[in-house]
mmCIF file of C-alpha atoms in Angstrom:
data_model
loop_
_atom_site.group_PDB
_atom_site.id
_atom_site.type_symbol
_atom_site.label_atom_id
_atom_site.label_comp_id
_atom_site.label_asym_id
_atom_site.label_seq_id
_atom_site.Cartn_x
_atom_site.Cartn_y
_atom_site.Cartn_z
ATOM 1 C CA UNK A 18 119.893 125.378 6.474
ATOM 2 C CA UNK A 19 117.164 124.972 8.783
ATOM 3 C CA UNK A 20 113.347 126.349 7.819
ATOM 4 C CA UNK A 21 110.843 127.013 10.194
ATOM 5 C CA UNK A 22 106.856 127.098 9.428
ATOM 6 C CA UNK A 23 104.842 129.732 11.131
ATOM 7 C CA UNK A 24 101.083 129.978 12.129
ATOM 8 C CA UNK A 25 99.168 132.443 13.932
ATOM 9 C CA UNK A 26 95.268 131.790 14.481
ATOM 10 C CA UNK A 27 92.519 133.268 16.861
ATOM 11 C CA UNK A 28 90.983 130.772 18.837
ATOM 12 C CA UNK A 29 88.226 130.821 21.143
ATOM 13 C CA UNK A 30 89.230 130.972 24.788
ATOM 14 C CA UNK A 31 86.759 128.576 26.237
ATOM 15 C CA UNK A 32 88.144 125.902 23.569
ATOM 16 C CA UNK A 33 91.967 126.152 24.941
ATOM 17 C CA UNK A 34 91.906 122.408 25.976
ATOM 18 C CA UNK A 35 90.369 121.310 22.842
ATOM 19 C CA UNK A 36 93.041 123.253 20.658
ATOM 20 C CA UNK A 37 95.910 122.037 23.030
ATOM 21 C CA UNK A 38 95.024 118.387 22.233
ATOM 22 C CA UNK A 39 95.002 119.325 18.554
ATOM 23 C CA UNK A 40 98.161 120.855 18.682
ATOM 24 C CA UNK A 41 99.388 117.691 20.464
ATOM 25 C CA UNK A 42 98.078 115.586 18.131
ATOM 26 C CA UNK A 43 99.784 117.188 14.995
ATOM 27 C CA UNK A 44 102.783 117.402 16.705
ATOM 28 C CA UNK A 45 102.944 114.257 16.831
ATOM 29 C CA UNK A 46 102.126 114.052 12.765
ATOM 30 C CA UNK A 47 104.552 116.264 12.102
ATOM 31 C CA UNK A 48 107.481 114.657 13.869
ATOM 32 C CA UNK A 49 106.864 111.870 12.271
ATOM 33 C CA UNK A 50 107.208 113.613 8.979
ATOM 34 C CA UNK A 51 110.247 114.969 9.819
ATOM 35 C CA UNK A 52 109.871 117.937 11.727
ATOM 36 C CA UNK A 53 112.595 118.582 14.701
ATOM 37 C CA UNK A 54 110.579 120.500 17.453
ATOM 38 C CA UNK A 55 106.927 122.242 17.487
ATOM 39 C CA UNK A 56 106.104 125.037 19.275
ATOM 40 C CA UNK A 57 102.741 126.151 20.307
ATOM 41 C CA UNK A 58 102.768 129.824 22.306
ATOM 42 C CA UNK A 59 99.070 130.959 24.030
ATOM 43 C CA UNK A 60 98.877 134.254 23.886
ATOM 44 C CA UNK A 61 99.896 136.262 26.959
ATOM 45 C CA UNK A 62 100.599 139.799 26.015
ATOM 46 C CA UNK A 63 99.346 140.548 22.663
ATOM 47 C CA UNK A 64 98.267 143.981 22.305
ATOM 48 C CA UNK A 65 95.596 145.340 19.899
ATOM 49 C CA UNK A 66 97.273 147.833 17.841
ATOM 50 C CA UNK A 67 96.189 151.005 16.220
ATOM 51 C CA UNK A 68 97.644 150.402 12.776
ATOM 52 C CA UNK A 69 98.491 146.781 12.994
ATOM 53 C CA UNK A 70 98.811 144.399 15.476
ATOM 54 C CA UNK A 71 98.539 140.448 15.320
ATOM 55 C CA UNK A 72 94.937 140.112 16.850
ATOM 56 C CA UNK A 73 94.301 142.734 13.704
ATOM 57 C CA UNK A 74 96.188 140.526 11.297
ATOM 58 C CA UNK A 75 93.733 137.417 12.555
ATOM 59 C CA UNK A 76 90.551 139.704 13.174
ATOM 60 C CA UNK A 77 90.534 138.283 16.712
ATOM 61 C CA UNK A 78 87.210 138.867 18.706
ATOM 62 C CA UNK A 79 87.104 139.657 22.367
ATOM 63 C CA UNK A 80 86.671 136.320 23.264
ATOM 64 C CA UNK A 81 89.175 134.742 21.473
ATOM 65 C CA UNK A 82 93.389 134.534 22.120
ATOM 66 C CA UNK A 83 95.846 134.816 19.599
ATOM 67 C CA UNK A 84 98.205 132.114 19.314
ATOM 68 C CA UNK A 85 101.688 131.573 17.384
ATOM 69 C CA UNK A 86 103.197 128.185 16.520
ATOM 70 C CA UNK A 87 106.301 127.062 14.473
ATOM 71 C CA UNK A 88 107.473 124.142 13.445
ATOM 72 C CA UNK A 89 111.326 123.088 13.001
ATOM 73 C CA UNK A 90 112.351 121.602 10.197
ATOM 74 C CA UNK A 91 115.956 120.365 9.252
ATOM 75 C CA UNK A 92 115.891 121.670 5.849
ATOM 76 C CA UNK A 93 113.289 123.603 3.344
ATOM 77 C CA UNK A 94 113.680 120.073 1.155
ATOM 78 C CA UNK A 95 112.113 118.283 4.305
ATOM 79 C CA UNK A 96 109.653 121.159 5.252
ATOM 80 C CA UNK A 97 108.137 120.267 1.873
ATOM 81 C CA UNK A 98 108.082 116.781 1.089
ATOM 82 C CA UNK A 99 107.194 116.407 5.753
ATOM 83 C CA UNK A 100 104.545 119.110 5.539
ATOM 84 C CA UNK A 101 103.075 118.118 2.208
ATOM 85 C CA UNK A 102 103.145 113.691 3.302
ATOM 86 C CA UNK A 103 101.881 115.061 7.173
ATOM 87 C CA UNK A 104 98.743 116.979 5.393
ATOM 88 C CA UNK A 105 97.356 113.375 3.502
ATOM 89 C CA UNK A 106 97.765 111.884 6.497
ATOM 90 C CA UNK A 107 94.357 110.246 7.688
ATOM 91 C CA UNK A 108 94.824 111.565 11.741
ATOM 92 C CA UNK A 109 94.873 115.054 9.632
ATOM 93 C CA UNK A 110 91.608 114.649 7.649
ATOM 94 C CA UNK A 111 89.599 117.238 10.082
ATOM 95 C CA UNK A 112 86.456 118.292 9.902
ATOM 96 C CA UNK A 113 86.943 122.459 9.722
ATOM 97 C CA UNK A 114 83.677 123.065 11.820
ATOM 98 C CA UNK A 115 84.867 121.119 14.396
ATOM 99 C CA UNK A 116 88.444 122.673 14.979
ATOM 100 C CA UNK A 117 88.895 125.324 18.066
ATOM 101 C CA UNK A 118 89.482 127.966 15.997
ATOM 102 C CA UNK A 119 88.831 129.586 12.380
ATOM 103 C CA UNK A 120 91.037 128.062 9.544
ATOM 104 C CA UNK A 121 89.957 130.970 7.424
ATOM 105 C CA UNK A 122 91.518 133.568 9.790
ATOM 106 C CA UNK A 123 94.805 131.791 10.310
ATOM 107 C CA UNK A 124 98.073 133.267 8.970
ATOM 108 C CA UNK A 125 100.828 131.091 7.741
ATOM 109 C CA UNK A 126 104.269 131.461 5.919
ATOM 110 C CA UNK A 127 107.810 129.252 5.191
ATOM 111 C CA UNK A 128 110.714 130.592 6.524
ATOM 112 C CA UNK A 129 114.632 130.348 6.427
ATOM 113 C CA UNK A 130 116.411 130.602 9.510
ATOM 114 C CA UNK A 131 119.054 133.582 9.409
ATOM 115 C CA UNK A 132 119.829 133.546 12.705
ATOM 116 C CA UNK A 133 119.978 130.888 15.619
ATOM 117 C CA UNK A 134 121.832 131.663 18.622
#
């Protein structure tokens, strides 16, 4: 059964390029690992909510866009062993001050699939 890996973040607006060529790059990283597609989304229509909402869930500021990315996997057994060899991979050794976007406010989770039409 297939599993998916989610990730929502808040990054800064103005830095849009610089996150889209880090999403390319681990892309790349992941598909090597095993993953089957990667999706990036920029936030479009995200609404601020009054009891929750996903810029809530992230504490996105005004000047910062929510995105949501998942990443395919074939199987939870591949998810791990991908994900886990993909994250001690040297093109993944980052320096956290220099990412688009703040690793401390990203939200992330495993799922199985339960539906895919």
């Amino acid at each position: 059964m297939a599993y998916v890996s989610a990730f929502i973040a808040p990054v800064a607006t103005d830095r849009k390029q610089a996150y889209l060529e880090l999403a390319t790059m681990m892309a790349g990283v992941f598909k090597e690992y095993g993953a089957s597609r990667i999706v990036e989304s920029w936030g479009d229509k995200v609404p601020e909510g009054r009891l929750t909402s996903l810029p809530m869930a992230v504490l996105a500021r005004p000047d910062e866009t929510v995105v949501f990315s998942w990443v395919w996997w074939p199987d939870k057994e591949t998810q791990k062993t991908g994900f886990d060899n993909a994250l001690r991979d040297p093109r993944m050794q980052l320096d956290p001050a220099a990412m688009p976007f703040d690793m401390k406010r990203m939200i992330f989770g495993g799922f199985d699939v339960i539906v895919d039409e």
